[in-house]
């Protein structure tokens, strides 16, 4: 009886997290602190400070993404899913960017590498047509979603100075800065 009980638990535990083959990495990251959520086509994405996971709505399966499975960094600051282009945009605390399209992860390190001084943190992401608009401490940074590169920067403070943008939206003709509620 005891041997059957132990055999059951060993099989159960080994079925939960299969050990990867020698030479491959396995991560042990916490998934209990959500910092951002985005709804996609048939998936819900959730960002934690260390990684990202998604839940497929049809079968409730969970997929984990982290640096060991292809993301460029840890320390996610914001995510956004663009339903029109079926792309998931991931911003990191160090201003690095990843775009997941189909099964590819495309890194866009331009803002991270830029030697501009000031707050390059990405606080929010807004997509409109084929561009992503990053709300940063500098102002608004526009990313071309087809060429995967920075397109332009908008320094919208008085006299063209940097100003922190918490969020952005558009009515199709004009862009509006979203005010962060306290």
mmCIF file of C-alpha atoms in Angstrom:
data_model
loop_
_atom_site.group_PDB
_atom_site.id
_atom_site.type_symbol
_atom_site.label_atom_id
_atom_site.label_comp_id
_atom_site.label_asym_id
_atom_site.label_seq_id
_atom_site.Cartn_x
_atom_site.Cartn_y
_atom_site.Cartn_z
ATOM 1 C CA UNK A 1 0.000 0.000 0.000
ATOM 2 C CA UNK A 2 2.774 2.428 0.953
ATOM 3 C CA UNK A 3 4.773 1.578 -2.169
ATOM 4 C CA UNK A 4 1.707 2.240 -4.360
ATOM 5 C CA UNK A 5 1.193 5.579 -2.611
ATOM 6 C CA UNK A 6 4.838 6.598 -3.124
ATOM 7 C CA UNK A 7 4.844 5.421 -6.734
ATOM 8 C CA UNK A 8 1.717 7.487 -7.438
ATOM 9 C CA UNK A 9 3.253 10.655 -5.973
ATOM 10 C CA UNK A 10 6.548 10.173 -7.798
ATOM 11 C CA UNK A 11 4.725 9.731 -11.117
ATOM 12 C CA UNK A 12 2.461 12.718 -10.327
ATOM 13 C CA UNK A 13 5.350 15.022 -9.423
ATOM 14 C CA UNK A 14 7.426 14.008 -12.405
ATOM 15 C CA UNK A 15 4.473 14.649 -14.714
ATOM 16 C CA UNK A 16 4.102 18.198 -13.387
ATOM 17 C CA UNK A 17 7.500 19.524 -14.458
ATOM 18 C CA UNK A 18 9.486 17.250 -16.725
ATOM 19 C CA UNK A 19 13.215 17.579 -16.277
ATOM 20 C CA UNK A 20 14.792 19.053 -19.402
ATOM 21 C CA UNK A 21 17.545 17.101 -21.146
ATOM 22 C CA UNK A 22 21.166 17.689 -20.179
ATOM 23 C CA UNK A 23 22.450 20.938 -21.665
ATOM 24 C CA UNK A 24 19.084 22.737 -21.507
ATOM 25 C CA UNK A 25 17.942 25.293 -18.951
ATOM 26 C CA UNK A 26 14.892 25.231 -16.721
ATOM 27 C CA UNK A 27 13.679 28.325 -14.926
ATOM 28 C CA UNK A 28 12.193 28.655 -11.463
ATOM 29 C CA UNK A 29 10.518 32.045 -11.572
ATOM 30 C CA UNK A 30 7.669 33.415 -9.469
ATOM 31 C CA UNK A 31 4.397 33.927 -11.328
ATOM 32 C CA UNK A 32 2.360 35.415 -8.487
ATOM 33 C CA UNK A 33 2.977 39.149 -9.099
ATOM 34 C CA UNK A 34 1.227 40.473 -12.186
ATOM 35 C CA UNK A 35 2.309 43.904 -13.423
ATOM 36 C CA UNK A 36 0.410 44.070 -16.735
ATOM 37 C CA UNK A 37 -2.206 42.084 -18.648
ATOM 38 C CA UNK A 38 -3.087 42.055 -22.359
ATOM 39 C CA UNK A 39 -5.821 40.189 -24.220
ATOM 40 C CA UNK A 40 -4.931 38.637 -27.546
ATOM 41 C CA UNK A 41 -6.607 36.442 -30.093
ATOM 42 C CA UNK A 42 -7.559 33.356 -28.049
ATOM 43 C CA UNK A 43 -4.912 34.162 -25.395
ATOM 44 C CA UNK A 44 -4.578 36.231 -22.265
ATOM 45 C CA UNK A 45 -1.015 37.438 -21.599
ATOM 46 C CA UNK A 46 0.233 38.297 -18.128
ATOM 47 C CA UNK A 47 3.550 39.984 -17.373
ATOM 48 C CA UNK A 48 5.380 39.507 -14.112
ATOM 49 C CA UNK A 49 8.515 41.384 -13.081
ATOM 50 C CA UNK A 50 10.599 38.405 -14.266
ATOM 51 C CA UNK A 51 8.745 36.722 -17.112
ATOM 52 C CA UNK A 52 5.543 36.368 -19.090
ATOM 53 C CA UNK A 53 2.897 33.705 -19.338
ATOM 54 C CA UNK A 54 -0.185 33.200 -21.465
ATOM 55 C CA UNK A 55 -3.380 31.251 -21.002
ATOM 56 C CA UNK A 56 -5.185 29.920 -24.067
ATOM 57 C CA UNK A 57 -8.887 30.629 -23.579
ATOM 58 C CA UNK A 58 -10.179 27.541 -25.394
ATOM 59 C CA UNK A 59 -8.319 24.790 -23.505
ATOM 60 C CA UNK A 60 -6.918 26.770 -20.537
ATOM 61 C CA UNK A 61 -3.360 25.684 -21.340
ATOM 62 C CA UNK A 62 -0.519 27.761 -19.938
ATOM 63 C CA UNK A 63 2.638 28.767 -21.787
ATOM 64 C CA UNK A 64 5.544 30.381 -19.955
ATOM 65 C CA UNK A 65 8.024 32.698 -21.633
ATOM 66 C CA UNK A 66 11.221 33.889 -20.022
ATOM 67 C CA UNK A 67 14.812 34.598 -20.898
ATOM 68 C CA UNK A 68 15.520 30.853 -21.015
ATOM 69 C CA UNK A 69 12.806 30.390 -23.669
ATOM 70 C CA UNK A 70 13.807 33.294 -25.916
ATOM 71 C CA UNK A 71 12.921 36.648 -24.346
ATOM 72 C CA UNK A 72 15.769 39.162 -24.413
ATOM 73 C CA UNK A 73 15.607 40.307 -20.802
ATOM 74 C CA UNK A 74 14.010 39.984 -17.408
ATOM 75 C CA UNK A 75 12.353 42.951 -15.744
ATOM 76 C CA UNK A 76 9.246 43.587 -17.841
ATOM 77 C CA UNK A 77 7.720 47.059 -17.463
ATOM 78 C CA UNK A 78 4.736 46.847 -19.866
ATOM 79 C CA UNK A 79 3.088 44.624 -22.474
ATOM 80 C CA UNK A 80 0.594 45.300 -25.243
ATOM 81 C CA UNK A 81 -1.147 43.026 -27.730
ATOM 82 C CA UNK A 82 -2.031 44.482 -31.119
ATOM 83 C CA UNK A 83 -5.013 42.445 -32.338
ATOM 84 C CA UNK A 84 -4.919 43.900 -35.868
ATOM 85 C CA UNK A 85 -1.323 42.847 -36.520
ATOM 86 C CA UNK A 86 -1.304 39.912 -34.078
ATOM 87 C CA UNK A 87 1.865 41.098 -32.337
ATOM 88 C CA UNK A 88 2.731 41.113 -28.664
ATOM 89 C CA UNK A 89 4.925 44.003 -27.614
ATOM 90 C CA UNK A 90 7.088 43.569 -24.486
ATOM 91 C CA UNK A 91 8.921 46.504 -22.880
ATOM 92 C CA UNK A 92 11.634 46.007 -20.277
ATOM 93 C CA UNK A 93 12.823 48.194 -17.401
ATOM 94 C CA UNK A 94 16.091 48.912 -19.227
ATOM 95 C CA UNK A 95 14.201 50.228 -22.332
ATOM 96 C CA UNK A 96 14.813 47.107 -24.405
ATOM 97 C CA UNK A 97 11.896 45.880 -26.525
ATOM 98 C CA UNK A 98 10.736 42.511 -27.837
ATOM 99 C CA UNK A 99 7.976 41.928 -30.363
ATOM 100 C CA UNK A 100 6.492 38.455 -30.618
ATOM 101 C CA UNK A 101 4.978 37.767 -34.019
ATOM 102 C CA UNK A 102 3.780 34.260 -34.807
ATOM 103 C CA UNK A 103 6.522 32.133 -33.259
ATOM 104 C CA UNK A 104 9.346 34.656 -33.671
ATOM 105 C CA UNK A 105 10.741 36.982 -31.005
ATOM 106 C CA UNK A 106 12.181 40.116 -32.611
ATOM 107 C CA UNK A 107 14.385 42.303 -30.431
ATOM 108 C CA UNK A 108 14.348 46.086 -30.948
ATOM 109 C CA UNK A 109 17.212 47.409 -28.781
ATOM 110 C CA UNK A 110 17.341 50.908 -30.327
ATOM 111 C CA UNK A 111 15.964 52.832 -27.329
ATOM 112 C CA UNK A 112 18.136 50.867 -24.897
ATOM 113 C CA UNK A 113 21.267 51.590 -26.964
ATOM 114 C CA UNK A 114 20.462 55.271 -27.554
ATOM 115 C CA UNK A 115 22.770 57.497 -25.514
ATOM 116 C CA UNK A 116 20.116 60.150 -24.866
ATOM 117 C CA UNK A 117 20.062 61.327 -21.255
ATOM 118 C CA UNK A 118 16.870 61.260 -19.259
ATOM 119 C CA UNK A 119 14.183 58.802 -18.225
ATOM 120 C CA UNK A 120 13.964 56.148 -20.968
ATOM 121 C CA UNK A 121 11.591 53.952 -18.956
ATOM 122 C CA UNK A 122 8.582 52.698 -20.912
ATOM 123 C CA UNK A 123 5.363 53.199 -18.942
ATOM 124 C CA UNK A 124 2.726 52.244 -21.491
ATOM 125 C CA UNK A 125 2.337 51.054 -25.081
ATOM 126 C CA UNK A 126 -0.354 52.091 -27.544
ATOM 127 C CA UNK A 127 -0.754 50.713 -31.068
ATOM 128 C CA UNK A 128 -2.326 52.626 -33.921
ATOM 129 C CA UNK A 129 -2.250 51.324 -37.480
ATOM 130 C CA UNK A 130 1.302 50.009 -38.108
ATOM 131 C CA UNK A 131 3.045 51.904 -35.301
ATOM 132 C CA UNK A 132 3.550 51.488 -31.578
ATOM 133 C CA UNK A 133 3.617 54.572 -29.394
ATOM 134 C CA UNK A 134 5.729 54.199 -26.268
ATOM 135 C CA UNK A 135 4.896 56.436 -23.327
ATOM 136 C CA UNK A 136 8.279 57.172 -21.768
ATOM 137 C CA UNK A 137 9.939 59.596 -19.406
ATOM 138 C CA UNK A 138 11.351 61.374 -22.469
ATOM 139 C CA UNK A 139 8.000 61.874 -24.208
ATOM 140 C CA UNK A 140 6.583 59.622 -26.924
ATOM 141 C CA UNK A 141 8.770 57.228 -28.905
ATOM 142 C CA UNK A 142 7.279 55.794 -32.112
ATOM 143 C CA UNK A 143 8.256 52.278 -33.227
ATOM 144 C CA UNK A 144 7.628 51.093 -36.791
ATOM 145 C CA UNK A 145 5.954 47.691 -36.359
ATOM 146 C CA UNK A 146 6.810 46.500 -39.865
ATOM 147 C CA UNK A 147 10.485 47.469 -39.946
ATOM 148 C CA UNK A 148 11.064 46.813 -36.232
ATOM 149 C CA UNK A 149 12.913 50.054 -35.593
ATOM 150 C CA UNK A 150 12.455 53.411 -33.900
ATOM 151 C CA UNK A 151 10.745 55.806 -36.238
ATOM 152 C CA UNK A 152 10.683 59.094 -34.342
ATOM 153 C CA UNK A 153 10.575 60.736 -30.914
ATOM 154 C CA UNK A 154 8.173 63.417 -29.744
ATOM 155 C CA UNK A 155 9.521 65.713 -27.026
ATOM 156 C CA UNK A 156 6.264 67.418 -26.146
ATOM 157 C CA UNK A 157 7.280 69.391 -23.053
ATOM 158 C CA UNK A 158 7.398 73.201 -23.007
ATOM 159 C CA UNK A 159 10.060 74.355 -25.460
ATOM 160 C CA UNK A 160 10.628 70.818 -26.747
ATOM 161 C CA UNK A 161 11.785 69.513 -23.384
ATOM 162 C CA UNK A 162 11.364 66.006 -22.082
ATOM 163 C CA UNK A 163 8.193 65.234 -20.156
ATOM 164 C CA UNK A 164 6.999 61.954 -18.633
ATOM 165 C CA UNK A 165 4.050 60.431 -20.472
ATOM 166 C CA UNK A 166 2.032 57.831 -18.530
ATOM 167 C CA UNK A 167 -0.210 56.814 -21.411
ATOM 168 C CA UNK A 168 -1.428 57.776 -24.869
ATOM 169 C CA UNK A 169 -4.620 57.318 -26.870
ATOM 170 C CA UNK A 170 -6.037 58.498 -30.179
ATOM 171 C CA UNK A 171 -9.413 59.286 -31.670
ATOM 172 C CA UNK A 172 -8.094 58.700 -35.201
ATOM 173 C CA UNK A 173 -7.191 62.361 -35.806
ATOM 174 C CA UNK A 174 -5.440 63.484 -32.645
ATOM 175 C CA UNK A 175 -3.340 61.897 -29.903
ATOM 176 C CA UNK A 176 -4.218 62.539 -26.288
ATOM 177 C CA UNK A 177 -2.053 62.091 -23.229
ATOM 178 C CA UNK A 178 -3.719 59.959 -20.578
ATOM 179 C CA UNK A 179 -3.501 61.259 -17.042
ATOM 180 C CA UNK A 180 -2.507 58.781 -14.393
ATOM 181 C CA UNK A 181 -5.063 58.601 -11.599
ATOM 182 C CA UNK A 182 -3.789 58.583 -8.064
#
